Short mmCIF file of C-alpha atoms in Angstrom, two decimals:
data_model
loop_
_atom_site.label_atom_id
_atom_site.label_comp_id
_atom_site.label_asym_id
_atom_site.label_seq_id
_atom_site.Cartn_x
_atom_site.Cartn_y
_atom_site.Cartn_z
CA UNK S 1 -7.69 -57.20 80.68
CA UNK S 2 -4.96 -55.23 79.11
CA UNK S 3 -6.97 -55.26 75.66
CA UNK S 4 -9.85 -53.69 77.81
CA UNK S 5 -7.69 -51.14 79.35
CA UNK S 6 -6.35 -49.79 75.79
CA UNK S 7 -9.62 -49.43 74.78
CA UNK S 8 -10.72 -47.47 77.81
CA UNK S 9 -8.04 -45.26 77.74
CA UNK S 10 -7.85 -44.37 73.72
CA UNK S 11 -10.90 -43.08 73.61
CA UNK S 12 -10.29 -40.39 76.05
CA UNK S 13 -7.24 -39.40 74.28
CA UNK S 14 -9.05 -39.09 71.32
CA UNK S 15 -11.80 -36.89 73.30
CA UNK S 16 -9.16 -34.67 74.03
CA UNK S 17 -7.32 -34.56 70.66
CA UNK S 18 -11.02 -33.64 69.49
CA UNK S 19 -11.41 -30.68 72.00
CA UNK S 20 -7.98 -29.07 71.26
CA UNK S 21 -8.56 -29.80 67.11
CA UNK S 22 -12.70 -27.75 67.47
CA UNK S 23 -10.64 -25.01 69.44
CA UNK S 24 -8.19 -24.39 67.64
CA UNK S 25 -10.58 -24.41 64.11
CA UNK S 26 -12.43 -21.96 66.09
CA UNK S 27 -9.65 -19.42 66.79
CA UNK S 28 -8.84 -19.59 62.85
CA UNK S 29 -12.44 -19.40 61.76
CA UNK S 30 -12.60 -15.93 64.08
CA UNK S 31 -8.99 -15.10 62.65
CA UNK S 32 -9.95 -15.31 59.53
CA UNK S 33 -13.27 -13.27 59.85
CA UNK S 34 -11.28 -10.57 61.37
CA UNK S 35 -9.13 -10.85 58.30
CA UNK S 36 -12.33 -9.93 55.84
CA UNK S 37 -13.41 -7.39 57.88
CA UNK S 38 -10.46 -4.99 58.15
CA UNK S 39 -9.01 -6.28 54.55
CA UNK S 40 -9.29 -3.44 52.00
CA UNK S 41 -12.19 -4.02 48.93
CA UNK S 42 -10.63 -5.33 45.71
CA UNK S 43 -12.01 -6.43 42.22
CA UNK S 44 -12.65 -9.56 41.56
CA UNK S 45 -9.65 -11.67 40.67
CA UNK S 46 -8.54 -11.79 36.74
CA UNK S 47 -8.64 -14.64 35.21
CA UNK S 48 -5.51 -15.73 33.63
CA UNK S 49 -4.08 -13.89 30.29
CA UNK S 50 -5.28 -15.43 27.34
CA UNK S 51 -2.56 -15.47 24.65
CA UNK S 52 -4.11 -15.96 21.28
CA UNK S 53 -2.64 -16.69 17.91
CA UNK S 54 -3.48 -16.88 14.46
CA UNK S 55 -1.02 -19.26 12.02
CA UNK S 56 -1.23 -20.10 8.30
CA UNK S 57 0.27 -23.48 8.32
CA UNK S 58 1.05 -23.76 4.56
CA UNK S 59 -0.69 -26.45 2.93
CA UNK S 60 -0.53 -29.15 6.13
CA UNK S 61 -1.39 -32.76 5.68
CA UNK S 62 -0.45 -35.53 7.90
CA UNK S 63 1.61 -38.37 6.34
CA UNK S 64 -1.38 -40.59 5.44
CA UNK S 65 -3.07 -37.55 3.67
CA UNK S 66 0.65 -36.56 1.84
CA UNK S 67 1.49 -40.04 0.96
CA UNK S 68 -2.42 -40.17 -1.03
CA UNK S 69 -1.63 -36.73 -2.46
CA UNK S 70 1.88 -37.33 -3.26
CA UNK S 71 1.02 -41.14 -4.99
CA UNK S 72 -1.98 -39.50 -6.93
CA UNK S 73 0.06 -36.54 -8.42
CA UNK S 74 2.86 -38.82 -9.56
CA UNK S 75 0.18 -41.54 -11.51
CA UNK S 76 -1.24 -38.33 -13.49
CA UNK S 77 2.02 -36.59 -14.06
CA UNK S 78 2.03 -33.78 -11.39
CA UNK S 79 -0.61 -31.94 -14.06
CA UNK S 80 -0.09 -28.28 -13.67
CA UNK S 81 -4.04 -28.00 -14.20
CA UNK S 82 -6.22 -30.60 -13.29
CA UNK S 83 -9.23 -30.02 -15.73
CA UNK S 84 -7.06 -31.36 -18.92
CA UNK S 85 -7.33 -34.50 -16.93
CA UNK S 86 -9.53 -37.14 -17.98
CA UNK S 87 -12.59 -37.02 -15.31
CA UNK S 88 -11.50 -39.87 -13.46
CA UNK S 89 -8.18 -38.38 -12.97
CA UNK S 90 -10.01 -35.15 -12.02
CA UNK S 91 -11.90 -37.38 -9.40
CA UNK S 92 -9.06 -38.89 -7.60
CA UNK S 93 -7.27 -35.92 -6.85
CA UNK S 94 -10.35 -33.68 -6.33
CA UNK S 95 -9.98 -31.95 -2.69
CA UNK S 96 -6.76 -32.81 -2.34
CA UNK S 97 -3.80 -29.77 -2.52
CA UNK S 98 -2.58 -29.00 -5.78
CA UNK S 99 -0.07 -31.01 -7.46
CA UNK S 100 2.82 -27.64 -7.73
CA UNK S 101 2.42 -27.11 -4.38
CA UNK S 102 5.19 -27.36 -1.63
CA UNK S 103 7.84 -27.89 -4.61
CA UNK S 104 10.26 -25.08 -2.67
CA UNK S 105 10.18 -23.27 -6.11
CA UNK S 106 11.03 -19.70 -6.17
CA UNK S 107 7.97 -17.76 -5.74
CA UNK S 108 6.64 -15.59 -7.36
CA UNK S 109 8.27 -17.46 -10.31
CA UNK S 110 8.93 -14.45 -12.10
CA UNK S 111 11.93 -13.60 -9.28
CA UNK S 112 13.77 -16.09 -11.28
CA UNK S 113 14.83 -15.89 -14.46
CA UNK S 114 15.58 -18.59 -16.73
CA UNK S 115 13.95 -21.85 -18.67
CA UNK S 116 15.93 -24.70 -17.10
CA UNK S 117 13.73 -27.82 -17.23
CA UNK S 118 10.94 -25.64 -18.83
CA UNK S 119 10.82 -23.36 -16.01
CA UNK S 120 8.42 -22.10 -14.69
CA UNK S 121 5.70 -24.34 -16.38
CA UNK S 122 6.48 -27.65 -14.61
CA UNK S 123 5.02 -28.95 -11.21
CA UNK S 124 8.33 -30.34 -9.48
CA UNK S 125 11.41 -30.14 -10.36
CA UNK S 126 15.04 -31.32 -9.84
CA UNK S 127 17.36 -30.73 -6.36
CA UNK S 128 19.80 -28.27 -8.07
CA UNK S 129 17.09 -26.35 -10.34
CA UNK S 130 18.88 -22.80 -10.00
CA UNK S 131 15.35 -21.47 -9.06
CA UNK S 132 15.15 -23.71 -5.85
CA UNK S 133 14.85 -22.29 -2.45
CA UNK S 134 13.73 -25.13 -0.10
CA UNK S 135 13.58 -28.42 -0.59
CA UNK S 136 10.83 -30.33 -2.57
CA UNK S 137 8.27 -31.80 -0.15
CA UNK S 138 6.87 -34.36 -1.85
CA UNK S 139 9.76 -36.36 -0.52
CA UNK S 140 8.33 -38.15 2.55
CA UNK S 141 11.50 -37.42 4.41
CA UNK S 142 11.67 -33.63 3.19
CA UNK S 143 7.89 -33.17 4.75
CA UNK S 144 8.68 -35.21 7.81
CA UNK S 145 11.35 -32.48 8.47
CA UNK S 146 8.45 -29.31 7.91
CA UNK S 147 6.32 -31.27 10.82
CA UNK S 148 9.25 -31.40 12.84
CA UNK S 149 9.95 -27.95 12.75
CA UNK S 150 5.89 -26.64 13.14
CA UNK S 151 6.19 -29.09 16.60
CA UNK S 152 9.04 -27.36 17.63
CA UNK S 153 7.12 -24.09 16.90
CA UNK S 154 3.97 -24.56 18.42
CA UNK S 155 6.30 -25.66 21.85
CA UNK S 156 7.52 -22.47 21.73
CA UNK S 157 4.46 -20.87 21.52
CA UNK S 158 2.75 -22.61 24.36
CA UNK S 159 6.04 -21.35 26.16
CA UNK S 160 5.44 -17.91 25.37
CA UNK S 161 1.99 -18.22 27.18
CA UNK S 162 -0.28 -18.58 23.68
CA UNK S 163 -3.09 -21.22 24.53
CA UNK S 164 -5.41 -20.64 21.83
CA UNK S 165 -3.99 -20.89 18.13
CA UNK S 166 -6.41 -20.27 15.20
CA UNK S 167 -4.98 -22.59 12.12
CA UNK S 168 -5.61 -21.53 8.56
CA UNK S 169 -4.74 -23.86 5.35
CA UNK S 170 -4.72 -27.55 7.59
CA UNK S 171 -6.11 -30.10 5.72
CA UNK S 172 -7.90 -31.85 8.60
CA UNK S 173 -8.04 -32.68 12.25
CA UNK S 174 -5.72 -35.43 11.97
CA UNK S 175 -2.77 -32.89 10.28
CA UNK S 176 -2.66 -30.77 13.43
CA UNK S 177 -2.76 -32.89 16.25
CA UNK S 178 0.58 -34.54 15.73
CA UNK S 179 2.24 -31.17 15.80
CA UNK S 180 0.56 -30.14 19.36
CA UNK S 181 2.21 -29.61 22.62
CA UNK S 182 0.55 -32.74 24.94
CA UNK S 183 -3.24 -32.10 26.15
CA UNK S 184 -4.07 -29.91 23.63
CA UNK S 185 -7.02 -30.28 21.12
CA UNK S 186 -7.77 -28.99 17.59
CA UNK S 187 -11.38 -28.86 15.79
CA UNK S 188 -11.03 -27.60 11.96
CA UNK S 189 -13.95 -26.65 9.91
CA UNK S 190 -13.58 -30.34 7.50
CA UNK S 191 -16.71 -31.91 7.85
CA UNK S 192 -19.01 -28.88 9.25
CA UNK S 193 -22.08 -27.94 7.45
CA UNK S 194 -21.22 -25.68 4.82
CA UNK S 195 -17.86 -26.35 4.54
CA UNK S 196 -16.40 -27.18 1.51
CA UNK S 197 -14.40 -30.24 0.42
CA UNK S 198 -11.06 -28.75 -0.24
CA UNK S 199 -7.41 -28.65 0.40
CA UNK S 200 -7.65 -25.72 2.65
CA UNK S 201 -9.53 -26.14 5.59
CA UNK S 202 -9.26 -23.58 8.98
CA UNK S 203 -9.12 -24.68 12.46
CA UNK S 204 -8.29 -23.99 16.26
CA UNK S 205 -6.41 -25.45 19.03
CA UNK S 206 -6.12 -24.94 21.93
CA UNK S 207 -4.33 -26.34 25.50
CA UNK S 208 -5.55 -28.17 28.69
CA UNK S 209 -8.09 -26.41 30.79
CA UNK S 210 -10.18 -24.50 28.32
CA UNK S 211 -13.33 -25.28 26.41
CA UNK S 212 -14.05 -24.06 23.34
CA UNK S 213 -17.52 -24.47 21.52
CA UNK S 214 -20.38 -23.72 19.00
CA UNK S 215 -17.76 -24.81 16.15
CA UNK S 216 -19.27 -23.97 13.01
CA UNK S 217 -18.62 -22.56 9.39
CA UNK S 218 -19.56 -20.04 7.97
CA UNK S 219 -20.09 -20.43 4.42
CA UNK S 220 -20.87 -17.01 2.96
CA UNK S 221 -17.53 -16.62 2.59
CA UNK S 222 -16.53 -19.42 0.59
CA UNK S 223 -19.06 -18.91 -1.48
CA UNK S 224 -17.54 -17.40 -5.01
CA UNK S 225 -20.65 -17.82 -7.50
CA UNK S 226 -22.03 -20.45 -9.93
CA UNK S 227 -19.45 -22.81 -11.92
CA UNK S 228 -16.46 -21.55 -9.59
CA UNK S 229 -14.16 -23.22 -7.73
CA UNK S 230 -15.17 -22.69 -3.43
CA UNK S 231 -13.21 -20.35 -1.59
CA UNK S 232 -12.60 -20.86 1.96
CA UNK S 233 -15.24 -20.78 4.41
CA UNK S 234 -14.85 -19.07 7.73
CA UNK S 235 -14.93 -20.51 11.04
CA UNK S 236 -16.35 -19.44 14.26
CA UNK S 237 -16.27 -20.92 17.83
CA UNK S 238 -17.22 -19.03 21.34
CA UNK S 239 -14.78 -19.24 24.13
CA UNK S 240 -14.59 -17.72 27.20
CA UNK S 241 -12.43 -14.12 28.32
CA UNK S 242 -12.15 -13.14 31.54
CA UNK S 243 -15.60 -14.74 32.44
CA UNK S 244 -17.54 -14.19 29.77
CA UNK S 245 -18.16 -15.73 26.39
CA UNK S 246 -16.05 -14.33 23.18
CA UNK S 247 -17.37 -15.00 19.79
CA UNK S 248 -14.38 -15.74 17.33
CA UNK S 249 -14.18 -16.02 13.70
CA UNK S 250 -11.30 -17.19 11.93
CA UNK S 251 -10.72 -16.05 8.10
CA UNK S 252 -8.20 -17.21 5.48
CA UNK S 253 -9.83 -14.23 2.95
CA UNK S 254 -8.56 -14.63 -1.24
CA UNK S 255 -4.86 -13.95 -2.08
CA UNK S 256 -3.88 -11.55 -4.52
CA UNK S 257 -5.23 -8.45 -3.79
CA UNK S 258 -2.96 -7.49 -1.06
CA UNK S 259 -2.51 -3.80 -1.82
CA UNK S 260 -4.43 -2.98 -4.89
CA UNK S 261 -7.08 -0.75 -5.12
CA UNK S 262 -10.11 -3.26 -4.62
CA UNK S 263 -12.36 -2.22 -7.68
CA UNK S 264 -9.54 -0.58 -9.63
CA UNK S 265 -6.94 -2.89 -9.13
CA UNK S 266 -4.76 -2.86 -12.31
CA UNK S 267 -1.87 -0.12 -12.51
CA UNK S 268 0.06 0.75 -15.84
CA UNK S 269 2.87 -1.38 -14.92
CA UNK S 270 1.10 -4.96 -14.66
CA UNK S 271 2.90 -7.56 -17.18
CA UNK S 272 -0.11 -8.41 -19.85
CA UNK S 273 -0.06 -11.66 -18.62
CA UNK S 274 -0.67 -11.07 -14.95
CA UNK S 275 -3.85 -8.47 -15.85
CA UNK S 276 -6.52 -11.00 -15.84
CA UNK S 277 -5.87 -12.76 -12.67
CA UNK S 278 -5.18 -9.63 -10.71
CA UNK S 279 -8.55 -8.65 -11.40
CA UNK S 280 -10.05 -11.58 -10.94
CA UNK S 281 -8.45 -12.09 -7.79
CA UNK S 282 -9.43 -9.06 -6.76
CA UNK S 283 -12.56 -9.48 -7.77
CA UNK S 284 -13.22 -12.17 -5.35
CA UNK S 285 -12.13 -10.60 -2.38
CA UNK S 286 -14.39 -8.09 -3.18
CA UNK S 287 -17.39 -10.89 -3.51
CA UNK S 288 -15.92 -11.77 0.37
CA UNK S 289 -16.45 -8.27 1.65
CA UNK S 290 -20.00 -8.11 2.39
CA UNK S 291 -20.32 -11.33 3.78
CA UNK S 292 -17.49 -10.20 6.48
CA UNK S 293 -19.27 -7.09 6.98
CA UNK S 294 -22.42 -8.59 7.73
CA UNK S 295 -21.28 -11.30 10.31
CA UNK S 296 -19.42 -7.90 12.33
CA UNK S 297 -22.47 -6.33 11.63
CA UNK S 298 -24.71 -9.03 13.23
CA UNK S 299 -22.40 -8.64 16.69
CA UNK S 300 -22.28 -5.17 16.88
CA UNK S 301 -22.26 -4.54 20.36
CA UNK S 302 -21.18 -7.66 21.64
CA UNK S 303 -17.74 -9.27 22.45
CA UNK S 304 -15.77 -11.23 19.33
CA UNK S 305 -12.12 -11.33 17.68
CA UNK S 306 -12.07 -11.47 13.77
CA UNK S 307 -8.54 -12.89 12.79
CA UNK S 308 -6.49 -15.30 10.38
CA UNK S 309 -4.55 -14.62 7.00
CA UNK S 310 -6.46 -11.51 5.25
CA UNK S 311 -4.30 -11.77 2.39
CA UNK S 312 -4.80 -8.22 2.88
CA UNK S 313 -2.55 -5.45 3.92
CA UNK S 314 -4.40 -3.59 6.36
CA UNK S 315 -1.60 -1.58 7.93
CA UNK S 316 -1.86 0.40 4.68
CA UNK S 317 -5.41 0.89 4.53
CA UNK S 318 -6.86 4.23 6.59
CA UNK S 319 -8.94 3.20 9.97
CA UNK S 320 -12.18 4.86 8.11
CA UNK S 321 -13.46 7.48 5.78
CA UNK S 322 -11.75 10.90 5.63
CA UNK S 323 -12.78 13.47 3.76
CA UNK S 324 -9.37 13.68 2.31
CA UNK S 325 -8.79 10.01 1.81
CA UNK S 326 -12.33 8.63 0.55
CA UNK S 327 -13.33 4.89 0.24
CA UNK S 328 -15.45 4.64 -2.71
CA UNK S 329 -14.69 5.40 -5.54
CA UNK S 330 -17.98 6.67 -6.29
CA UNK S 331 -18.44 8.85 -3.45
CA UNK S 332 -20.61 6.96 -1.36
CA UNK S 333 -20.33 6.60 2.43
CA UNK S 334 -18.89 3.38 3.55
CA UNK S 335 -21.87 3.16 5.68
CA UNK S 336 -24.70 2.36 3.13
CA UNK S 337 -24.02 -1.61 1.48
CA UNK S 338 -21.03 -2.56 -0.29
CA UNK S 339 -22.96 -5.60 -1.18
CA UNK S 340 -23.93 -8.40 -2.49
CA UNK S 341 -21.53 -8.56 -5.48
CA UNK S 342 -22.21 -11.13 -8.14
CA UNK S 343 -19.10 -12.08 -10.18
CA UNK S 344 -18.88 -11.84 -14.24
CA UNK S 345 -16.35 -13.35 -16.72
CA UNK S 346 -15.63 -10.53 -18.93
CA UNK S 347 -13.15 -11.45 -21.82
CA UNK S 348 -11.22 -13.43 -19.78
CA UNK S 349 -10.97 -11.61 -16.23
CA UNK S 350 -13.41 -11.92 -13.44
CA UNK S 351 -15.49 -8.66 -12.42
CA UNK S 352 -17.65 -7.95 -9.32
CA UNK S 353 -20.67 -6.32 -9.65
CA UNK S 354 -21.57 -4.60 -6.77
CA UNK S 355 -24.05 -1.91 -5.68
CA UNK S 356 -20.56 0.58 -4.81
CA UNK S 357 -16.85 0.60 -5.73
CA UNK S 358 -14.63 0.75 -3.12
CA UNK S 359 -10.78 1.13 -2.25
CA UNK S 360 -9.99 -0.70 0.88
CA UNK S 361 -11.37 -3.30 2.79
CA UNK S 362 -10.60 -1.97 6.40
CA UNK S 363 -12.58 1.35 6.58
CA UNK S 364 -15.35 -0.85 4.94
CA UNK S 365 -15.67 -3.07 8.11
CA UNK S 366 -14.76 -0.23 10.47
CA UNK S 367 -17.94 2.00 9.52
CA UNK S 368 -19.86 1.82 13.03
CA UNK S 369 -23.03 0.95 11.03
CA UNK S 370 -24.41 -0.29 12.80
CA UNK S 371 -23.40 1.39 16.06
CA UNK S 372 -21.17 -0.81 17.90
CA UNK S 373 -19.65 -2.36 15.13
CA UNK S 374 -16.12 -0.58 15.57
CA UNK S 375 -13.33 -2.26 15.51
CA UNK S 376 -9.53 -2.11 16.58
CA UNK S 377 -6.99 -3.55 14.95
CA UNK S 378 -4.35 -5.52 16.68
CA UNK S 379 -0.96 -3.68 15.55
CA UNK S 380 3.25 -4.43 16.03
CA UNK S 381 4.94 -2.27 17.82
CA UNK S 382 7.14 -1.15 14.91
CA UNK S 383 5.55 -0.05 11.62
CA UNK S 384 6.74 2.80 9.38
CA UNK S 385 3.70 4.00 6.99
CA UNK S 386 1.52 1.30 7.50
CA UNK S 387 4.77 -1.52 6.86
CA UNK S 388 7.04 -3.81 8.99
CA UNK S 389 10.46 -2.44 9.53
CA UNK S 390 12.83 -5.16 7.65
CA UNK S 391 14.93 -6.59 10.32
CA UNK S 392 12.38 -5.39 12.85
CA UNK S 393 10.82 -7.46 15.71
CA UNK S 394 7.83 -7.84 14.02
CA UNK S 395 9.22 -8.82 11.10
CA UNK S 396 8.64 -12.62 10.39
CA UNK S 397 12.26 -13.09 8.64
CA UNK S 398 12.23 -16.49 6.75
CA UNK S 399 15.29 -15.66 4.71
CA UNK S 400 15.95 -16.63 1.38
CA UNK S 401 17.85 -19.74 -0.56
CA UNK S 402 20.76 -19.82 -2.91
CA UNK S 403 21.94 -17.07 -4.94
CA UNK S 404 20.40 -14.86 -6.39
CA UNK S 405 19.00 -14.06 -2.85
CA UNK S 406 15.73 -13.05 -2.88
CA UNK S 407 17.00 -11.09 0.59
CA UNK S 408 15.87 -11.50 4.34
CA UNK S 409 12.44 -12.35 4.62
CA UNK S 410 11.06 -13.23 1.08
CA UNK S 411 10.31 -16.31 1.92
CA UNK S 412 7.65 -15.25 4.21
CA UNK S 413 4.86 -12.94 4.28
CA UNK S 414 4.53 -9.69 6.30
CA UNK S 415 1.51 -7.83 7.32
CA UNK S 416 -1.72 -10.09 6.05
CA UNK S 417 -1.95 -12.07 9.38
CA UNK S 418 -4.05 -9.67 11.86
CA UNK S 419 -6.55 -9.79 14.45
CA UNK S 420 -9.03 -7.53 14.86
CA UNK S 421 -11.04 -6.95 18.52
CA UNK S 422 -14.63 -5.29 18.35
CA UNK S 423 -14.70 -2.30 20.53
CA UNK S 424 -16.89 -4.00 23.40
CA UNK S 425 -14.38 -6.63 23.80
CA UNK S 426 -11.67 -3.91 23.76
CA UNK S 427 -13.08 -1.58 26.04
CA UNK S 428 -12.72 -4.54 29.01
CA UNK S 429 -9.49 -5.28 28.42
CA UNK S 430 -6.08 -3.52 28.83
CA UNK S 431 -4.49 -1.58 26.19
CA UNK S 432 -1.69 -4.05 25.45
CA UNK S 433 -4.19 -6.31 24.13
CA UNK S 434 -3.88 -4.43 20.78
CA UNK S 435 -0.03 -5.23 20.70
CA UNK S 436 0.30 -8.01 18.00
CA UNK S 437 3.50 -10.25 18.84
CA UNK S 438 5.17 -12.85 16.54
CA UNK S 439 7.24 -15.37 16.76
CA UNK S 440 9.87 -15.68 14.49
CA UNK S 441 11.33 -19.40 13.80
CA UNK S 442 14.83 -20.62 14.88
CA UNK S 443 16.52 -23.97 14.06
CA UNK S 444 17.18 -26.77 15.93
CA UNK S 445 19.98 -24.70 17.27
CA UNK S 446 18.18 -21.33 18.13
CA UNK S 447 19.11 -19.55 15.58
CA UNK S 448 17.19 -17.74 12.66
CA UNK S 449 15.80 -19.56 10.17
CA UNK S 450 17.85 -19.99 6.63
CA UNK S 451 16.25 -21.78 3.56
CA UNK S 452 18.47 -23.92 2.06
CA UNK S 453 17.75 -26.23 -0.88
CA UNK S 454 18.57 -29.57 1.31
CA UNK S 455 16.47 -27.91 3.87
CA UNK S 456 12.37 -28.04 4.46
CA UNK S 457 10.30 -24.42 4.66
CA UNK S 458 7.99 -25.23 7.75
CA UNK S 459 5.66 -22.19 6.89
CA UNK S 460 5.71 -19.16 4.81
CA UNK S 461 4.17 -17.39 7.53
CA UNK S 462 4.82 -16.66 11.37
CA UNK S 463 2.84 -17.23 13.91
CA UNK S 464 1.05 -13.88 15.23
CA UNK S 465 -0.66 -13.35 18.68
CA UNK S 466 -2.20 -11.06 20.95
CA UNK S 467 -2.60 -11.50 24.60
CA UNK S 468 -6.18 -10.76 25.83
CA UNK S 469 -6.10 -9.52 29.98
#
């Protein structure tokens, strides 16, 4: 009886709960309307700021991929130049990084003088060499401590709002993940078609909640002519900005050209034995040029970010042709083809041969032919003639080893990392999306970096970034 009576009276109370619940969803269903209708019109909401940074990473391997490098150098003799090996020697170390590399030598060598232990000929050598400025990092421990110091890094750069980090000179997939904040992914160009087997590979990664795609190389660019060693390829993903889809190509372009006159490159001054690979290198940057020019040229009009390490300062170079500070050398407008350049070994020295000479490899890209194929470069807020102020915010500050000092921020290089926005993308977006940031490094305790022979160099470069609203 009492059983029945519960039952009979709970599910009038729960008619009534229901009544009072439908009214009041009804009075804020009518509130609500009234809210829309006498709220003022507004855009759309923004998506969330996009902060995106490009970072040369300085020869990173993980510890499997170091250990196999490290082991193969030592059973050949860390060889200075691989083809005086025998060809199974040659085989063995083949795509891996070059045995002088991270030795925390003084570079370029010729900032130190001297011949202790046959400097500068050798591929390591010993803890108190007078020409050492960082440690030698084919210890296991010594590298350990340059990871350590990237994770630390790439923390601080998720805290500074950066979400998307394009990687240049990463080995592979499994060198970069290790380093990343948690729930972030990487993708590198190792393994894509086109994409050559070396040391150097290029990458991006990128944190929780965004979706990157259409990862591919681009091997125009790597490609330096019959019997030559590859350069390195591009690589290009889409992501989305605000909405709608962003094609981005990450470059790592040849070294050694950074400020010379592309097609003219030597100056009176040049040591003889420097000449020939100043013009070579030069050379092959210019053999890169028209295969950059033609992937902007293929988007003109549309939405992409070129950036990475253009070995290149572009800060110097003028925005486009001026009749008072022409391109070519040979008069011709930037406009008409600067390519395709074969290369040539001419006693000794690489040359391109090219269908024009030019100066400068900005004004070569920024020719709006075809319309819509403008572009803005990404720039510090401090420059003075085209150059970072030393000491200045944008200057990257990785100061020097033991005496003789090579002085604040040798160790690092200044003004090759860029990004550059095509004028679509640019036009949507606010003006501080051409402010290029960086991000200096600090120690463990927060303050500015300071080689020191005991000590590992995490990067020669800093970390740049733009933030895309």
């Amino acid at each position: 009886m009492t059983a029945r009576r519960h039952a009979g009276v709970m599910p009038g109370l729960a008619r009534a709960a229901g009544k009072r619940a439908r009214a009041a969803a009804a009075l804020m269903a009518a509130l609500a309307t009234l809210t829309l209708l006498t709220a003022p019109i507004t855009a759309p909401a923004q998506t969330r700021p996009l902060g995106v940074a490009t970072w040369n990473l300085a020869w990173l391997m993980s510890l499997e991929t170091h250990a196999r490098w490290a082991a193969a150098c030592a059973r050949h003799g860390w060889p200075t130049d691989p083809a005086t090996l025998a060809p199974g020697a040659r085989r063995e170390l083949e795509g891996l990084p070059y045995c002088s590399v991270h030795n925390g030598m003084r570079f370029p060598p010729q900032a130190c003088a001297g011949d202790d232990e046959g400097w500068p000929q050798r591929a390591r050598y010993r803890p108190g060499h007078p020409c050492r400025d960082t440690a030698d990092l084919a210890d296991p421990t010594a590298y350990r401590d340059k990871l350590d110091q990237l994770r630390r890094w790439f923390a601080r750069l998720a805290d500074e709002g950066v979400s998307v980090v394009a990687l240049q000179e990463v080995f592979d997939d499994a060198a970069v993940l290790p380093l990343l904040p948690p729930g972030w992914s990487v993708r590198t160009s190792r393994g894509l078609p086109g994409s050559p087997d070396i040391a150097q590979q290029l990458g991006v990664a990128w944190a929780p909640g965004l979706a990157p795609g259409g990862f591919r190389a681009e091997p125009a660019l790597a490609d330096s002519g019959p019997g030559l060693r590859p350069l390195r390829p591009g690589f290009a993903f889409t992501l989305p900005v605000d909405g709608r889809p962003v094609e981005f190509l990450v470059v790592h372009l040849k070294a050694g050209c950074r400020s010379r006159v592309i097609d003219d490159p030597l100056r009176p001054d040049d040591p003889p034995e420097r000449r020939d690979a100043i013009a070579s290198d030069c050379a092959m940057l210019r053999r890169q040029l028209p295969a950059l020019e033609d992937w902007i040229d293929a988007r003109a009009g549309r939405d992409f970010v070129v950036l990475g390490d253009f070995n290149r300062s572009l800060f110097l170079e003028p925005v486009k042709d001026r009749p008072d500070r022409p391109v070519r050398l040979d008069g011709s407008s930037p406009a008409s083809p600067s390519g395709p350049c074969d290369l040539a070994l001419v006693e000794g020295r690489l040359q391109a041969r090219c269908p024009a000479r030019t100066s400068a490899l900005f004004p070569e890209l920024n020719d709006d032919d075809p319309p819509g194929s403008v572009l803005w470069r990404a720039r510090p807020a401090e420059l003075s003639g085209g150059r970072i102020r030393p000491g200045g915010p944008a200057d990257c500050n990785l100061r020097g080893g033991q005496p003789p000092r090579r002085g604040a921020g040798d160790l690092a290089h200044d003004g090759i990392d860029h990004v550059l926005l095509s004028d679509a993308l640019k036009r949507r977006l606010s003006p501080q999306a051409l402010a290029l940031r960086m991000l200096g490094h600090l120690d463990e305790a927060g303050r500015p970096f300071a080689a020191s022979p005991a000590r590992a160099l995490p990067s020669d470069h800093c970390p740049h970034w733009v933030v895309l609203d």
